[in-house]
PDB file of C-alpha atoms and ligand atoms in Angstrom:
ATOM      1  CA  MET G 773       1.904 -22.495  -1.886  1.00 89.00           C
ATOM      2  CA  ILE G 774       4.153 -19.679  -3.085  1.00 88.00           C
ATOM      3  CA  ASP G 775       7.258 -18.800  -1.069  1.00 88.00           C
ATOM      4  CA  THR G 776       6.956 -15.003  -1.025  1.00 88.00           C
ATOM      5  CA  THR G 777      10.266 -14.447   0.750  1.00 84.00           C
ATOM      6  CA  GLN G 778      12.396 -16.457  -1.710  1.00 83.00           C
ATOM      7  CA  ARG G 779      10.616 -15.903  -5.034  1.00 93.00           C
ATOM      8  CA  PRO G 780       9.848 -12.264  -5.884  1.00 97.00           C
ATOM      9  CA  VAL G 781       6.246 -11.082  -6.061  1.00 98.00           C
ATOM     10  CA  LEU G 782       5.389  -8.618  -8.822  1.00 98.00           C
ATOM     11  CA  LEU G 783       2.914  -5.942  -7.682  1.00 98.00           C
ATOM     12  CA  THR G 784       1.537  -3.775 -10.491  1.00 98.00           C
ATOM     13  CA  GLY G 785      -0.283  -0.538  -9.736  1.00 98.00           C
ATOM     14  CA  ALA G 786       2.126  -0.076  -6.836  1.00 98.00           C
ATOM     15  CA  ALA G 787       1.728   3.720  -6.812  1.00 98.00           C
ATOM     16  CA  GLY G 788      -2.069   3.475  -6.627  1.00 98.00           C
ATOM     17  CA  ASN G 789      -4.217   3.514  -3.506  1.00 98.00           C
ATOM     18  CA  LEU G 790      -4.299  -0.236  -2.975  1.00 98.00           C
ATOM     19  CA  GLY G 791      -0.806  -0.810  -4.339  1.00 98.00           C
ATOM     20  CA  ARG G 792       0.750   1.591  -1.845  1.00 98.00           C
ATOM     21  CA  HIS G 793      -1.081  -0.080   1.004  1.00 98.00           C
ATOM     22  CA  LEU G 794      -0.072  -3.586  -0.140  1.00 98.00           C
ATOM     23  CA  ALA G 795       3.547  -2.576  -0.737  1.00 98.00           C
ATOM     24  CA  ARG G 796       3.803  -1.358   2.844  1.00 98.00           C
ATOM     25  CA  ALA G 797       1.812  -4.167   4.481  1.00 98.00           C
ATOM     26  CA  LEU G 798       3.352  -7.071   2.544  1.00 98.00           C
ATOM     27  CA  GLY G 799       6.827  -5.525   2.776  1.00 97.00           C
ATOM     28  CA  GLU G 800       6.442  -5.494   6.565  1.00 97.00           C
ATOM     29  CA  LYS G 801       5.631  -9.203   6.402  1.00 96.00           C
ATOM     30  CA  GLY G 802       8.959  -9.912   4.724  1.00 96.00           C
ATOM     31  CA  TRP G 803       7.757 -10.383   1.143  1.00 97.00           C
ATOM     32  CA  THR G 804      10.290  -9.797  -1.628  1.00 97.00           C
ATOM     33  CA  LEU G 805       8.458  -7.255  -3.763  1.00 98.00           C
ATOM     34  CA  ARG G 806       9.009  -6.097  -7.294  1.00 98.00           C
ATOM     35  CA  LEU G 807       6.894  -2.960  -7.571  1.00 98.00           C
ATOM     36  CA  SER G 808       5.816  -1.297 -10.796  1.00 98.00           C
ATOM     37  CA  ASP G 809       3.558   1.514 -11.972  1.00 98.00           C
ATOM     38  CA  LEU G 810       3.222   4.076 -14.730  1.00 98.00           C
ATOM     39  CA  ARG G 811       3.702   6.778 -12.090  1.00 98.00           C
ATOM     40  CA  PRO G 812       6.649   7.145  -9.703  1.00 98.00           C
ATOM     41  CA  PHE G 813       6.367   5.291  -6.398  1.00 98.00           C
ATOM     42  CA  PRO G 814       5.680   8.036  -3.846  1.00 98.00           C
ATOM     43  CA  ASP G 815       6.723   6.274  -0.627  1.00 98.00           C
ATOM     44  CA  PRO G 816      10.008   5.034   0.834  1.00 97.00           C
ATOM     45  CA  LEU G 817      10.725   1.604  -0.646  1.00 97.00           C
ATOM     46  CA  PRO G 818       9.932  -1.264   1.737  1.00 96.00           C
ATOM     47  CA  PRO G 819      12.852  -3.545   2.648  1.00 93.00           C
ATOM     48  CA  ARG G 820      13.566  -6.188  -0.068  1.00 94.00           C
ATOM     49  CA  ALA G 821      11.578  -4.176  -2.632  1.00 97.00           C
ATOM     50  CA  SER G 822      12.561  -2.632  -5.965  1.00 98.00           C
ATOM     51  CA  PHE G 823      10.530  -0.265  -8.132  1.00 98.00           C
ATOM     52  CA  THR G 824      10.377   0.064 -11.928  1.00 98.00           C
ATOM     53  CA  GLN G 825       8.364   2.775 -13.657  1.00 98.00           C
ATOM     54  CA  ALA G 826       6.719   1.092 -16.653  1.00 98.00           C
ATOM     55  CA  ASP G 827       3.652   0.995 -18.849  1.00 97.00           C
ATOM     56  CA  LEU G 828       1.709  -2.271 -18.811  1.00 97.00           C
ATOM     57  CA  SER G 829       1.331  -1.989 -22.564  1.00 95.00           C
ATOM     58  CA  ASP G 830       5.127  -2.459 -22.903  1.00 96.00           C
ATOM     59  CA  ALA G 831       5.355  -6.244 -23.391  1.00 97.00           C
ATOM     60  CA  ALA G 832       9.134  -6.624 -23.088  1.00 98.00           C
ATOM     61  CA  THR G 833       9.261  -4.724 -19.798  1.00 97.00           C
ATOM     62  CA  VAL G 834       6.365  -6.660 -18.264  1.00 98.00           C
ATOM     63  CA  LEU G 835       8.024  -9.974 -19.192  1.00 98.00           C
ATOM     64  CA  ARG G 836      11.308  -8.825 -17.693  1.00 98.00           C
ATOM     65  CA  LEU G 837       9.633  -7.581 -14.518  1.00 98.00           C
ATOM     66  CA  ALA G 838       7.983 -10.959 -13.978  1.00 98.00           C
ATOM     67  CA  GLU G 839      11.156 -13.006 -14.452  1.00 98.00           C
ATOM     68  CA  SER G 840      11.448 -15.639 -11.674  1.00 97.00           C
ATOM     69  CA  CYS G 841       8.319 -14.354  -9.887  1.00 98.00           C
ATOM     70  CA  GLY G 842       6.054 -16.951  -8.278  1.00 97.00           C
ATOM     71  CA  LEU G 843       3.126 -14.613  -7.796  1.00 98.00           C
ATOM     72  CA  ILE G 844       1.793 -11.582  -9.645  1.00 98.00           C
ATOM     73  CA  LEU G 845      -0.549  -9.228  -7.808  1.00 98.00           C
ATOM     74  CA  HIS G 846      -2.077  -7.382 -10.723  1.00 98.00           C
ATOM     75  CA  PHE G 847      -3.548  -4.123  -9.397  1.00 98.00           C
ATOM     76  CA  GLY G 848      -2.355  -1.765 -12.138  1.00 98.00           C
ATOM     77  CA  GLY G 849      -4.443  -0.278 -14.897  1.00 97.00           C
ATOM     78  CA  ALA G 850      -7.459   1.896 -15.557  1.00 95.00           C
ATOM     79  CA  SER G 851      -9.319   1.707 -12.252  1.00 95.00           C
ATOM     80  CA  THR G 852     -12.504   3.661 -12.968  1.00 92.00           C
ATOM     81  CA  ASP G 853     -14.719   4.597 -15.885  1.00 86.00           C
ATOM     82  CA  ASP G 854     -13.050   8.025 -15.928  1.00 90.00           C
ATOM     83  CA  TYR G 855     -10.281   6.587 -18.120  1.00 91.00           C
ATOM     84  CA  SER G 856     -10.715   6.897 -21.890  1.00 90.00           C
ATOM     85  CA  PHE G 857     -11.372   3.815 -23.996  1.00 91.00           C
ATOM     86  CA  GLU G 858      -7.842   4.101 -25.434  1.00 92.00           C
ATOM     87  CA  GLN G 859      -6.324   4.076 -21.938  1.00 91.00           C
ATOM     88  CA  ILE G 860      -8.487   1.108 -20.969  1.00 94.00           C
ATOM     89  CA  LEU G 861      -7.390  -0.672 -24.142  1.00 94.00           C
ATOM     90  CA  GLY G 862      -3.682  -0.165 -23.420  1.00 93.00           C
ATOM     91  CA  ALA G 863      -3.659  -1.005 -19.726  1.00 94.00           C
ATOM     92  CA  ASN G 864      -6.555  -3.399 -19.136  1.00 97.00           C
ATOM     93  CA  LEU G 865      -6.658  -5.366 -22.379  1.00 97.00           C
ATOM     94  CA  ARG G 866      -3.182  -5.286 -23.914  1.00 97.00           C
ATOM     95  CA  GLY G 867      -1.454  -4.990 -20.538  1.00 97.00           C
ATOM     96  CA  LEU G 868      -3.498  -7.833 -19.118  1.00 98.00           C
ATOM     97  CA  TYR G 869      -2.381 -10.069 -21.982  1.00 98.00           C
ATOM     98  CA  HIS G 870       1.247  -9.242 -21.165  1.00 98.00           C
ATOM     99  CA  ILE G 871       0.674 -10.139 -17.522  1.00 98.00           C
ATOM    100  CA  TYR G 872      -0.765 -13.535 -18.464  1.00 98.00           C
ATOM    101  CA  GLU G 873       1.983 -14.276 -20.970  1.00 98.00           C
ATOM    102  CA  ALA G 874       4.491 -13.483 -18.222  1.00 98.00           C
ATOM    103  CA  ALA G 875       2.619 -15.734 -15.758  1.00 98.00           C
ATOM    104  CA  ARG G 876       2.617 -18.583 -18.277  1.00 98.00           C
ATOM    105  CA  ARG G 877       6.353 -18.293 -18.861  1.00 98.00           C
ATOM    106  CA  GLU G 878       7.209 -18.088 -15.163  1.00 98.00           C
ATOM    107  CA  ARG G 879       4.542 -20.600 -14.064  1.00 97.00           C
ATOM    108  CA  ALA G 880       3.389 -17.875 -11.670  1.00 98.00           C
ATOM    109  CA  ARG G 881       0.039 -17.555  -9.890  1.00 98.00           C
ATOM    110  CA  VAL G 882      -1.992 -14.399 -10.618  1.00 98.00           C
ATOM    111  CA  VAL G 883      -4.187 -12.382  -8.283  1.00 98.00           C
ATOM    112  CA  PHE G 884      -6.305 -10.200 -10.507  1.00 98.00           C
ATOM    113  CA  ALA G 885      -7.878  -7.042  -9.058  1.00 98.00           C
ATOM    114  CA  SER G 886     -11.279  -7.343 -10.706  1.00 98.00           C
ATOM    115  CA  THR G 887     -14.336  -5.342  -9.754  1.00 98.00           C
ATOM    116  CA  ASN G 888     -18.009  -5.502  -8.880  1.00 97.00           C
ATOM    117  CA  HIS G 889     -18.530  -3.542 -12.123  1.00 96.00           C
ATOM    118  CA  THR G 890     -18.219  -6.846 -14.019  1.00 96.00           C
ATOM    119  CA  ILE G 891     -21.676  -7.683 -12.646  1.00 95.00           C
ATOM    120  CA  GLY G 892     -22.965  -4.174 -11.916  1.00 95.00           C
ATOM    121  CA  PHE G 893     -26.170  -4.378 -13.973  1.00 95.00           C
ATOM    122  CA  HIS G 894     -27.770  -7.077 -11.835  1.00 95.00           C
ATOM    123  CA  GLU G 895     -30.590  -5.863  -9.595  1.00 90.00           C
ATOM    124  CA  ARG G 896     -29.413  -5.096  -6.075  1.00 86.00           C
ATOM    125  CA  SER G 897     -32.264  -7.210  -4.687  1.00 86.00           C
ATOM    126  CA  GLU G 898     -30.618 -10.366  -6.117  1.00 86.00           C
ATOM    127  CA  LYS G 899     -28.023 -12.111  -3.964  1.00 93.00           C
ATOM    128  CA  LEU G 900     -25.245 -12.965  -6.395  1.00 97.00           C
ATOM    129  CA  ASP G 901     -23.008 -16.048  -6.309  1.00 96.00           C
ATOM    130  CA  ASP G 902     -19.631 -16.294  -8.029  1.00 96.00           C
ATOM    131  CA  ASP G 903     -21.116 -18.078 -11.057  1.00 96.00           C
ATOM    132  CA  CYS G 904     -23.683 -15.360 -11.856  1.00 96.00           C
ATOM    133  CA  ALA G 905     -23.710 -14.040 -15.422  1.00 96.00           C
ATOM    134  CA  PHE G 906     -21.407 -11.164 -16.284  1.00 97.00           C
ATOM    135  CA  ARG G 907     -23.398  -7.934 -16.632  1.00 97.00           C
ATOM    136  CA  SER G 908     -20.762  -5.206 -16.957  1.00 95.00           C
ATOM    137  CA  ASP G 909     -21.959  -1.685 -16.253  1.00 94.00           C
ATOM    138  CA  SER G 910     -19.206   0.283 -18.086  1.00 93.00           C
ATOM    139  CA  TYR G 911     -16.292  -0.060 -20.524  1.00 94.00           C
ATOM    140  CA  TYR G 912     -14.127  -0.278 -17.415  1.00 95.00           C
ATOM    141  CA  GLY G 913     -16.251  -3.135 -16.032  1.00 96.00           C
ATOM    142  CA  LEU G 914     -16.199  -4.802 -19.424  1.00 96.00           C
ATOM    143  CA  SER G 915     -12.394  -4.680 -19.492  1.00 97.00           C
ATOM    144  CA  LYS G 916     -12.300  -6.428 -16.113  1.00 98.00           C
ATOM    145  CA  THR G 917     -14.723  -9.045 -17.448  1.00 98.00           C
ATOM    146  CA  TYR G 918     -12.211  -9.620 -20.241  1.00 98.00           C
ATOM    147  CA  GLY G 919      -9.557  -9.969 -17.539  1.00 98.00           C
ATOM    148  CA  GLU G 920     -11.504 -12.636 -15.665  1.00 98.00           C
ATOM    149  CA  LEU G 921     -12.131 -14.536 -18.910  1.00 98.00           C
ATOM    150  CA  MET G 922      -8.441 -14.222 -19.796  1.00 98.00           C
ATOM    151  CA  GLY G 923      -7.660 -15.864 -16.455  1.00 98.00           C
ATOM    152  CA  ARG G 924     -10.046 -18.698 -17.286  1.00 98.00           C
ATOM    153  CA  LEU G 925      -8.427 -19.178 -20.712  1.00 98.00           C
ATOM    154  CA  TYR G 926      -4.914 -19.340 -19.260  1.00 98.00           C
ATOM    155  CA  PHE G 927      -6.009 -21.812 -16.591  1.00 98.00           C
ATOM    156  CA  ASP G 928      -7.842 -24.097 -19.014  1.00 98.00           C
ATOM    157  CA  LYS G 929      -5.131 -23.918 -21.660  1.00 98.00           C
ATOM    158  CA  HIS G 930      -1.901 -23.518 -19.676  1.00 98.00           C
ATOM    159  CA  GLY G 931      -2.707 -24.303 -16.025  1.00 98.00           C
ATOM    160  CA  VAL G 932      -1.965 -20.735 -14.873  1.00 98.00           C
ATOM    161  CA  GLU G 933      -3.799 -20.244 -11.570  1.00 98.00           C
ATOM    162  CA  THR G 934      -5.843 -17.094 -10.897  1.00 98.00           C
ATOM    163  CA  VAL G 935      -7.732 -15.620  -7.988  1.00 98.00           C
ATOM    164  CA  ALA G 936     -10.003 -12.929  -9.416  1.00 98.00           C
ATOM    165  CA  VAL G 937     -11.017 -10.607  -6.592  1.00 98.00           C
ATOM    166  CA  ARG G 938     -14.188  -8.705  -7.448  1.00 98.00           C
ATOM    167  CA  ILE G 939     -13.380  -5.789  -5.187  1.00 98.00           C
ATOM    168  CA  GLY G 940     -16.342  -3.857  -3.854  1.00 98.00           C
ATOM    169  CA  SER G 941     -15.060  -0.601  -2.291  1.00 98.00           C
ATOM    170  CA  CYS G 942     -11.618  -0.819  -0.717  1.00 98.00           C
ATOM    171  CA  PHE G 943     -10.960   2.309   1.310  1.00 98.00           C
ATOM    172  CA  PRO G 944      -9.706   3.100   4.810  1.00 97.00           C
ATOM    173  CA  GLU G 945     -13.345   3.461   5.953  1.00 97.00           C
ATOM    174  CA  PRO G 946     -16.799   3.208   4.354  1.00 98.00           C
ATOM    175  CA  VAL G 947     -17.936   6.713   3.367  1.00 97.00           C
ATOM    176  CA  ASP G 948     -21.477   6.245   2.000  1.00 97.00           C
ATOM    177  CA  ALA G 949     -24.520   4.018   2.451  1.00 96.00           C
ATOM    178  CA  ARG G 950     -23.661   1.701  -0.484  1.00 95.00           C
ATOM    179  CA  MET G 951     -20.339   0.879   1.139  1.00 97.00           C
ATOM    180  CA  LEU G 952     -22.229  -0.623   4.074  1.00 98.00           C
ATOM    181  CA  ALA G 953     -22.677  -3.507   1.600  1.00 97.00           C
ATOM    182  CA  THR G 954     -19.509  -3.258  -0.500  1.00 97.00           C
ATOM    183  CA  TRP G 955     -16.709  -2.109   1.806  1.00 98.00           C
ATOM    184  CA  LEU G 956     -13.468  -4.109   1.982  1.00 98.00           C
ATOM    185  CA  SER G 957     -11.047  -3.077   4.704  1.00 98.00           C
ATOM    186  CA  TYR G 958      -7.366  -2.724   3.915  1.00 98.00           C
ATOM    187  CA  ALA G 959      -6.581  -5.329   6.579  1.00 98.00           C
ATOM    188  CA  ASP G 960      -8.977  -7.878   5.042  1.00 98.00           C
ATOM    189  CA  LEU G 961      -7.412  -7.197   1.631  1.00 98.00           C
ATOM    190  CA  THR G 962      -3.940  -7.850   3.039  1.00 98.00           C
ATOM    191  CA  ARG G 963      -5.041 -11.082   4.688  1.00 98.00           C
ATOM    192  CA  LEU G 964      -6.642 -12.164   1.409  1.00 98.00           C
ATOM    193  CA  MET G 965      -3.352 -11.621  -0.436  1.00 98.00           C
ATOM    194  CA  GLU G 966      -1.577 -13.725   2.188  1.00 98.00           C
ATOM    195  CA  ARG G 967      -4.032 -16.570   1.667  1.00 98.00           C
ATOM    196  CA  CYS G 968      -3.735 -16.281  -2.119  1.00 98.00           C
ATOM    197  CA  ALA G 969      -0.019 -16.963  -1.690  1.00 98.00           C
ATOM    198  CA  ALA G 970      -0.275 -19.564   1.066  1.00 97.00           C
ATOM    199  CA  ALA G 971      -3.058 -21.755  -0.362  1.00 97.00           C
ATOM    200  CA  GLU G 972      -1.762 -25.037  -1.788  1.00 96.00           C
ATOM    201  CA  ARG G 973      -3.833 -24.681  -4.944  1.00 96.00           C
ATOM    202  CA  VAL G 974      -6.274 -21.969  -6.015  1.00 97.00           C
ATOM    203  CA  GLY G 975      -7.261 -23.122  -9.505  1.00 98.00           C
ATOM    204  CA  CYS G 976      -9.212 -20.399 -11.245  1.00 98.00           C
ATOM    205  CA  CYS G 977     -11.598 -18.870  -8.768  1.00 98.00           C
ATOM    206  CA  VAL G 978     -13.553 -15.762  -7.841  1.00 98.00           C
ATOM    207  CA  ILE G 979     -13.660 -14.003  -4.471  1.00 98.00           C
ATOM    208  CA  TRP G 980     -16.113 -11.267  -3.568  1.00 98.00           C
ATOM    209  CA  GLY G 981     -13.790  -8.575  -2.261  1.00 98.00           C
ATOM    210  CA  ALA G 982     -15.835  -7.312   0.665  1.00 98.00           C
ATOM    211  CA  SER G 983     -15.557  -7.465   4.429  1.00 98.00           C
ATOM    212  CA  ALA G 984     -18.141  -9.256   6.594  1.00 98.00           C
ATOM    213  CA  ASN G 985     -20.919  -6.734   5.948  1.00 98.00           C
ATOM    214  CA  ALA G 986     -24.469  -7.676   6.995  1.00 97.00           C
ATOM    215  CA  ARG G 987     -25.890  -5.751   4.018  1.00 96.00           C
ATOM    216  CA  THR G 988     -23.779  -7.577   1.425  1.00 96.00           C
ATOM    217  CA  PHE G 989     -25.145  -8.142  -2.100  1.00 96.00           C
ATOM    218  CA  TRP G 990     -22.931 -11.177  -2.588  1.00 96.00           C
ATOM    219  CA  GLY G 991     -23.015 -14.835  -1.596  1.00 96.00           C
ATOM    220  CA  ARG G 992     -21.030 -17.941  -2.458  1.00 97.00           C
ATOM    221  CA  ASP G 993     -17.409 -17.817  -3.620  1.00 98.00           C
ATOM    222  CA  ALA G 994     -14.145 -19.741  -3.195  1.00 98.00           C
ATOM    223  CA  ARG G 995     -13.107 -18.273   0.180  1.00 98.00           C
ATOM    224  CA  ALA G 996     -13.376 -21.544   2.108  1.00 97.00           C
ATOM    225  CA  ALA G 997     -11.003 -23.275  -0.320  1.00 96.00           C
ATOM    226  CA  LEU G 998      -8.536 -20.393   0.032  1.00 97.00           C
ATOM    227  CA  GLY G 999      -8.866 -20.351   3.812  1.00 97.00           C
ATOM    228  CA  TRP G1000      -9.864 -16.668   3.881  1.00 98.00           C
ATOM    229  CA  ALA G1001     -12.627 -15.134   5.939  1.00 98.00           C
ATOM    230  CA  PRO G1002     -12.965 -11.358   6.359  1.00 98.00           C
ATOM    231  CA  GLN G1003     -12.545 -10.178   9.935  1.00 98.00           C
ATOM    232  CA  ASP G1004     -13.727  -6.576   9.573  1.00 98.00           C
ATOM    233  CA  SER G1005     -17.213  -5.229   8.863  1.00 98.00           C
ATOM    234  CA  ALA G1006     -18.888  -2.021   7.750  1.00 98.00           C
ATOM    235  CA  ASP G1007     -21.736  -2.682  10.201  1.00 98.00           C
ATOM    236  CA  PRO G1008     -20.439  -0.399  12.984  1.00 97.00           C
ATOM    237  CA  PHE G1009     -20.657   2.535  10.501  1.00 96.00           C
ATOM    238  CA  ALA G1010     -24.393   1.962   9.837  1.00 95.00           C
ATOM    239  CA  GLY G1011     -25.453   4.556  12.400  1.00 88.00           C
ATOM    240  CA  GLN G1012     -23.554   7.412  10.764  1.00 91.00           C
ATOM    241  CA  LEU G1013     -24.087   6.385   7.103  1.00 91.00           C
ATOM    242  CA  GLY G1014     -27.682   5.136   7.195  1.00 73.00           C
TER     243      GLY G1014
HETATM  244  P1  LIG F2464      -5.580   3.434  -8.523  1.00 58.66           P
HETATM  245  O1  LIG F2464      -6.099   4.143  -9.714  1.00 58.66           O
HETATM  246  O2  LIG F2464      -5.256   4.223  -7.316  1.00 58.66           O
HETATM  247  O3  LIG F2464      -4.278   2.570  -8.929  1.00 58.66           O
HETATM  248  C1  LIG F2464      -4.116   2.016 -10.209  1.00 58.66           C
HETATM  249  C2  LIG F2464      -2.675   2.260 -10.627  1.00 58.66           C
HETATM  250  O4  LIG F2464      -2.493   1.717 -11.946  1.00 58.66           O
HETATM  251  C3  LIG F2464      -2.304   3.751 -10.708  1.00 58.66           C
HETATM  252  O5  LIG F2464      -1.246   4.040  -9.843  1.00 58.66           O
HETATM  253  C4  LIG F2464      -1.935   3.989 -12.174  1.00 58.66           C
HETATM  254  O6  LIG F2464      -0.832   4.849 -12.343  1.00 58.66           O
HETATM  255  C5  LIG F2464      -1.589   2.565 -12.632  1.00 58.66           C
HETATM  256  N1  LIG F2464      -1.750   2.464 -14.086  1.00 58.66           N
HETATM  257  C6  LIG F2464      -2.761   2.931 -14.861  1.00 58.66           C
HETATM  258  N2  LIG F2464      -2.520   2.690 -16.154  1.00 58.66           N
HETATM  259  C7  LIG F2464      -1.329   2.027 -16.208  1.00 58.66           C
HETATM  260  C8  LIG F2464      -0.527   1.519 -17.259  1.00 58.66           C
HETATM  261  N3  LIG F2464      -0.907   1.627 -18.536  1.00 58.66           N
HETATM  262  N4  LIG F2464       0.642   0.931 -16.955  1.00 58.66           N
HETATM  263  C9  LIG F2464       1.053   0.808 -15.657  1.00 58.66           C
HETATM  264  N5  LIG F2464       0.329   1.265 -14.600  1.00 58.66           N
HETATM  265  C10 LIG F2464      -0.838   1.876 -14.886  1.00 58.66           C
HETATM  266  O7  LIG F2464      -6.638   2.296  -8.179  1.00 58.66           O
HETATM  267  P2  LIG F2464      -6.830   1.468  -6.836  1.00 58.66           P
HETATM  268  O8  LIG F2464      -7.979   2.005  -6.102  1.00 58.66           O
HETATM  269  O9  LIG F2464      -5.533   1.313  -6.137  1.00 58.66           O
HETATM  270  O10 LIG F2464      -7.275   0.058  -7.417  1.00 58.66           O
HETATM  271  C11 LIG F2464      -6.320  -0.956  -7.704  1.00 58.66           C
HETATM  272  C12 LIG F2464      -6.978  -2.019  -8.564  1.00 58.66           C
HETATM  273  O11 LIG F2464      -8.118  -2.545  -7.902  1.00 58.66           O
HETATM  274  C13 LIG F2464      -7.459  -1.483  -9.914  1.00 58.66           C
HETATM  275  O12 LIG F2464      -7.185  -2.463 -10.908  1.00 58.66           O
HETATM  276  C14 LIG F2464      -8.948  -1.342  -9.725  1.00 58.66           C
HETATM  277  O13 LIG F2464      -9.650  -1.531 -10.936  1.00 58.66           O
HETATM  278  C15 LIG F2464      -9.258  -2.427  -8.719  1.00 58.66           C
HETATM  279  N6  LIG F2464     -10.423  -2.064  -7.905  1.00 58.66           N
HETATM  280  C16 LIG F2464     -10.304  -1.170  -6.873  1.00 58.66           C
HETATM  281  C17 LIG F2464     -11.413  -0.819  -6.120  1.00 58.66           C
HETATM  282  C18 LIG F2464     -11.306   0.088  -4.925  1.00 58.66           C
HETATM  283  O14 LIG F2464     -12.266   0.201  -4.184  1.00 58.66           O
HETATM  284  N7  LIG F2464     -10.167   0.735  -4.698  1.00 58.66           N
HETATM  285  C19 LIG F2464     -12.745  -1.363  -6.427  1.00 58.66           C
HETATM  286  C20 LIG F2464     -12.750  -2.298  -7.523  1.00 58.66           C
HETATM  287  C21 LIG F2464     -11.621  -2.637  -8.214  1.00 58.66           C
END
C-alpha cells in the first residue's frame, strides 16, 4: 500500500486529457501530486500539487521529479500513431527508461498507461486474456509493448512493481460503436488508480482498461487481486451508437 497523502505521487502527462482529469480527481481526494508535462498545465493547480514543465527524454529532470515518490502514474508521452517515430522514440522509449530508473531508485510503484494497440492485430472475434501474445498494430502500439516489457524487466530484476493498464477508449462518453466494447469511464479510471495505490502488492500485472461493457473484447486480468471492478458501462449508449 502506498500512502498517497504523505509520499508524493508523480503524474506524467498531466496536461493531457487523462492527466488533467486525474490531477483534479486525485487532488480532490487529498493526494500529494507532483504534476509534469511537456506542455503547460492549463488548469488551476489542485491543493498539495506542484507542476514542472519537462520533457520525459530529460533524464536528470525525471529523476529529480520522482525523488521520494512512492507511486508514479505514467500517462505522458506519444499517445497516438499521429506522433512521428522520433517523437515516439524520445517520449515512449527513452522517457520510459528514465521513469523506470527513477522508480528503481525510489522503490516506487509504477502505473503504466498502456494501450489496446499492443494487441490490436488480434481478430475481434477472439476473447483476449491478459497473457495473449503481443500483436502491436502501430509504432505507437509497439512502443507501449516495449513499455510493458520494460515493466516486466524491472520487476524481475529489481522488484519494481507495475500495473500496466491497457486502456481501451477513455473519454467522457462513448462516441462510436467500437467504444461500446472499449470505453473506460473517467470515474472507473480514477477508482482504478486508487486501487493501484491501495493494494498491498501488485507485482507486475495487466489490467484491461475498460468499463463493464457487455460487448467487451477482453477477458481475464489481475483486477480481482487489485480489488478493482468497473462500476460504469457503455451499454446504456447502445441504442444511440448501434
Ligand atoms: P494526451 O495526448 O492527451 O496526453 C499525453 C500527454 O503527454 C500530453 O499532454 C503531452 O504533452 C505529453 N507528452 C508528450 N510527449 C512528451 C514528452 N516527450 N515529455 C513529456 N510529456 C510529453 O493523451 P491521453 O488521452 O491523456 O492519454 C494518456 C495516456 O494514456 C497516454 O500514454 C496514452 O497512450 C494512454 N492511452 C489513452 C487512451 C485514451 O483513450 N485516452 C487509450 C489508450 C492509451
